[in-house]
XYZ file of C-alpha atoms in Angstrom:
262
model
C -26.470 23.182 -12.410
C -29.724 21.520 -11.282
C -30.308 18.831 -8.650
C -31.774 16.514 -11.767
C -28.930 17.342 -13.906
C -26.369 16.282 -11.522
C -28.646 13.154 -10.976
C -28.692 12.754 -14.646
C -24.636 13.052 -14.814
C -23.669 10.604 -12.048
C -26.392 7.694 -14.066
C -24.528 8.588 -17.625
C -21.247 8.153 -16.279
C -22.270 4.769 -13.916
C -23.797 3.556 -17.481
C -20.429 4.047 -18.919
C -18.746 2.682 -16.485
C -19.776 -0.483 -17.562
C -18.271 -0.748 -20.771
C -15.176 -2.333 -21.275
C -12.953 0.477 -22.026
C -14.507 3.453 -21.528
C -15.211 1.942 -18.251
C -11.881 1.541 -16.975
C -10.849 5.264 -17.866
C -13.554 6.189 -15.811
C -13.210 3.759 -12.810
C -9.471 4.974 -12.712
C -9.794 8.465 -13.408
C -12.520 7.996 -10.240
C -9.956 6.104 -8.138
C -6.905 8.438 -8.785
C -10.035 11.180 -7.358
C -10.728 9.728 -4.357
C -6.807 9.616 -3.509
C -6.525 13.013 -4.144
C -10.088 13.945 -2.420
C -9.587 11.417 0.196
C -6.445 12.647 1.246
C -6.935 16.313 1.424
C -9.887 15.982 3.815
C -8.307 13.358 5.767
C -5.085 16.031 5.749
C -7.769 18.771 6.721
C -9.597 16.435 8.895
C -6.098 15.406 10.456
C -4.875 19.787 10.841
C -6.327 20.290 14.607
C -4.242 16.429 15.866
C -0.920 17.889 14.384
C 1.659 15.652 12.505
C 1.098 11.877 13.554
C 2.060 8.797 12.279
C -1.961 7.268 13.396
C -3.526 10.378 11.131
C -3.642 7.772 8.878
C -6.482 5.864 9.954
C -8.734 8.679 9.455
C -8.003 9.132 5.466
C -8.244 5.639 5.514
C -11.749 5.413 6.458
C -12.275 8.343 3.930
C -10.627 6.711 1.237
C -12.584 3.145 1.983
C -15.970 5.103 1.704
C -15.342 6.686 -1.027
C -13.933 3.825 -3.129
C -16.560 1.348 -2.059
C -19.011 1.896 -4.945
C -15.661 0.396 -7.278
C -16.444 -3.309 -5.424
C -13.199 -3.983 -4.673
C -12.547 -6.379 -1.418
C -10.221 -7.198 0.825
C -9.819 -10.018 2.994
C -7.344 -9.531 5.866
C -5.791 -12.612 7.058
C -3.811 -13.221 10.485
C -4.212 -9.305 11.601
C -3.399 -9.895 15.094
C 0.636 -10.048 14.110
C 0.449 -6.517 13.826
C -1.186 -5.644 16.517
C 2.481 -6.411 18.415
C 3.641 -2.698 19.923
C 7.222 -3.532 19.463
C 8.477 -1.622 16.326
C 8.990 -4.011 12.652
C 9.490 -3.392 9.116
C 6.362 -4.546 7.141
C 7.455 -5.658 3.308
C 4.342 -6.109 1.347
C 4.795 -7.054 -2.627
C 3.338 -3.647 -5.144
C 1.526 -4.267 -7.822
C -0.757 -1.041 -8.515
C -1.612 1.904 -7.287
C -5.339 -0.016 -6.195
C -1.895 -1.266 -3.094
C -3.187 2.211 -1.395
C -6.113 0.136 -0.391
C -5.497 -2.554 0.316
C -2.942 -0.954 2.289
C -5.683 0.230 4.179
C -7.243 -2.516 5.315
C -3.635 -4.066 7.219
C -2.133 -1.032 9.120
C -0.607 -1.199 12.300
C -0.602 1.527 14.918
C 2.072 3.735 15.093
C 3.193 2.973 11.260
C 4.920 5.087 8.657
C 5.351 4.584 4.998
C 8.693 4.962 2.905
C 7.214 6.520 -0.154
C 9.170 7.337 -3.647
C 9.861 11.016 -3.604
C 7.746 12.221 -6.802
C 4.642 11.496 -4.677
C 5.113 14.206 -2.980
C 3.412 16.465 -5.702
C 0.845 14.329 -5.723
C -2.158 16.927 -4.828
C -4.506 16.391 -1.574
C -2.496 12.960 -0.987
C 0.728 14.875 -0.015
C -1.087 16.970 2.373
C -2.451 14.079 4.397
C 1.237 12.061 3.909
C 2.704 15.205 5.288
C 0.582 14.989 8.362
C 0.906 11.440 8.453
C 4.521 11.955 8.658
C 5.867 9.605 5.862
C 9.088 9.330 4.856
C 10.236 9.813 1.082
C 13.000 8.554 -0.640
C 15.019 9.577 -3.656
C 15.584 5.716 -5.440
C 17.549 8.178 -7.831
C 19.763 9.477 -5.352
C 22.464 6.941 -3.546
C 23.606 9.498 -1.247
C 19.500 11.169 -0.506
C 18.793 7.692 -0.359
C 20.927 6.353 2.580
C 20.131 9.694 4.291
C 16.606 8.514 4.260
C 17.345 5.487 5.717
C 19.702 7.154 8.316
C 16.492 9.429 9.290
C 14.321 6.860 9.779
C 16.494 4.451 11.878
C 16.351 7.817 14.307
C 12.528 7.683 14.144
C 12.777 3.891 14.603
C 14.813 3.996 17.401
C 13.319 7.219 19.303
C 10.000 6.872 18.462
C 9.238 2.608 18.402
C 8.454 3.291 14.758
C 7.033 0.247 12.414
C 8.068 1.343 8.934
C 5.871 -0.016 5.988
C 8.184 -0.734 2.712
C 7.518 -1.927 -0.599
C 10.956 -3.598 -1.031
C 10.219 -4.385 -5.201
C 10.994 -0.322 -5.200
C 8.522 -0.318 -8.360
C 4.951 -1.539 -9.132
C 5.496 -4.784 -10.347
C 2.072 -6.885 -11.905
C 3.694 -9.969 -12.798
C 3.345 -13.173 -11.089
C 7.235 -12.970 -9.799
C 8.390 -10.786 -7.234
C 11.057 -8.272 -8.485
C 13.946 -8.344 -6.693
C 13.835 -6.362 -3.820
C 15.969 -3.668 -2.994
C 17.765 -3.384 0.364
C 16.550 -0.936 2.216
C 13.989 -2.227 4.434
C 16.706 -5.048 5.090
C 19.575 -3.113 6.029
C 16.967 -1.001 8.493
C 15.905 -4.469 10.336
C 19.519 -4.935 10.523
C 20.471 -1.735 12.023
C 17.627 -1.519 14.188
C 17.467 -5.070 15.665
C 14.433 -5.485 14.917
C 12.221 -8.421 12.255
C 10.927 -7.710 9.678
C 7.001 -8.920 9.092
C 5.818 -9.990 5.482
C 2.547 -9.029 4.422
C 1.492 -10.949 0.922
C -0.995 -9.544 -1.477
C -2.702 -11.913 -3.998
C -2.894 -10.770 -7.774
C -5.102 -7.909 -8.951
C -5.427 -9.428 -12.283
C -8.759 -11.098 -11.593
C -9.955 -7.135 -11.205
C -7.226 -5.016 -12.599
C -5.195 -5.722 -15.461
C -3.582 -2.311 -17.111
C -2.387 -3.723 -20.542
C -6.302 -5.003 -21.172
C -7.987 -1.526 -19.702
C -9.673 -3.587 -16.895
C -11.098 -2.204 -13.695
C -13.857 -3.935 -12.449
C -15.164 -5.137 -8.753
C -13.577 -8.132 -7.137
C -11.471 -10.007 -4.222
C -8.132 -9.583 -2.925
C -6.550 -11.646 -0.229
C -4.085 -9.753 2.392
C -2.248 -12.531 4.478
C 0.540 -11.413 7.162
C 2.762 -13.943 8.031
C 5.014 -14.727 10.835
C 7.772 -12.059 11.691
C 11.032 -13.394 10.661
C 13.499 -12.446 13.201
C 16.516 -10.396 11.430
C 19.120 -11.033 14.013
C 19.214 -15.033 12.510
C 20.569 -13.760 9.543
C 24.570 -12.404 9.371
C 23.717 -10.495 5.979
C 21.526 -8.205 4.394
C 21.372 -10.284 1.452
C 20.557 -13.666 3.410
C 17.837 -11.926 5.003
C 16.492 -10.405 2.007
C 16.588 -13.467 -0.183
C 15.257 -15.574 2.539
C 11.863 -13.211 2.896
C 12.057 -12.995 -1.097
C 11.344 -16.214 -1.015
C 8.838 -16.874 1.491
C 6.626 -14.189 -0.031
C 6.499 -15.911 -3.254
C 5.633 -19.234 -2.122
C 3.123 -17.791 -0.154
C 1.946 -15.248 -3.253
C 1.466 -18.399 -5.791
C -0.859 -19.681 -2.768
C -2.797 -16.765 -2.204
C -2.960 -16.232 -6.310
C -4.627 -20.049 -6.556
C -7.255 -18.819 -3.480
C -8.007 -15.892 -5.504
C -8.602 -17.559 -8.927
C -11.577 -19.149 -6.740
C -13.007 -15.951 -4.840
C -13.303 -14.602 -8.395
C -15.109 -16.781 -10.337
């Protein structure tokens, strides 16, 4: 294949990517690439450092080159909470896959993810969250489950882990939160230690599955004040109580966003 071929390729498929549908097949068949790209040369990248929570801030950098030509942008908001050393459990809301970015843009030092265990097939991005040295957990499983949770209280406690959680448990687009599950909660518990929300705004203003849209736009990332588990005498008074903050502070960030996107 030619150099001008391959030129004339990449400017056929940009073209398309324009249209409405045919456009968001190829933005996301492009995205799910650079996950799977990204990932196996951070993972390669990441081979001579050996398993480490902080390989992930070299796929990240990958990943954010490679998906900049999509337009999509994050604004980070209040960033120095995480820079705290002293280990947390960050709950951010999930709403798409496009959450591995913005993801991105908001990690602490030091931080794991609890991931749902079919990722783990996932090609290229399973080598790097190998390396990376996430955690996965079987949401099928009751008893896999809580011995997930057992394993990474350990790493909490040994290792000053933060643990990054999407409590929802699912990928959830509406405007509501689902109702979280109680892992990360029962961790925070267990551990002593807060837990520290991190609110996306909405992807609809970019992303929006049911109507096949993929296009450029703005997302605000705001992390709020840690929210000190010990105050709380049960799991579920905890988790309600960040439940709720989150959404307040989502139907904020969502009005914020309607305006970035106009």
């Amino acid at each position: 294949m030619t150099f001008y071929t391959i030129l004339f390729i990449i400017a056929v498929l940009l073209l398309l990517a324009r249209l409405p549908i045919i456009g968001f097949y190829i933005r996301a068949v492009y995205y799910g690439l650079c996950l799977m790209i990204g990932g196996f040369v951070g993972g390669i990248a990441s081979i001579p450092y050996g398993k480490s929570a902080n390989n992930h801030f070299r796929m990240f950098k990958i990943f954010q080159f490679m998906t900049w030509p999509m337009g999509i942008e994050f604004e980070l908001r209040n960033a120095e909470i995480l820079n705290d050393e002293k280990p947390y459990i960050i709950i951010a809301n999930h709403q798409s896959a496009l959450d591995v970015l913005g993801m991105s843009y908001a990690w602490p030092v030091n931080c794991i993810v609890m991931l749902k265990s079919s990722l783990r097939y996932f090609p290229g991005f399973n080598l790097c969250a190998y390396l990376c040295e996430s955690v996965y957990i079987n949401r099928f499983s009751k008893e896999k489950a809580h011995k997930t949770v057992d394993s990474t209280l350990h790493e909490i406690v040994s290792k000053k882990r933060k643990v990054w959680i999407y409590p929802e448990g699912t990928r959830n687009a509406n405007n509501e939160l689902a109702t979280f599950k109680k892992g990360a909660f029962i961790l925070a518990k267990q551990a002593n230690i807060p837990i520290v929300p991190c609110v996306f705004s909405t992807h609809k203003f970019f992303y929006n599955q049911a109507e096949k849209k993929l296009t450029g736009g703005k997302c605000i990332i705001d992390i709020l004040p840690e929210v000190d588990s010990s105050k709380f005498e049960t799991v579920d008074e905890l988790s309600t109580h960040c439940r709720n903050i989150m959404q307040q502070h989502r139907y904020k960030l969502d009005a914020e966003a309607a305006n970035l996107n106009l």
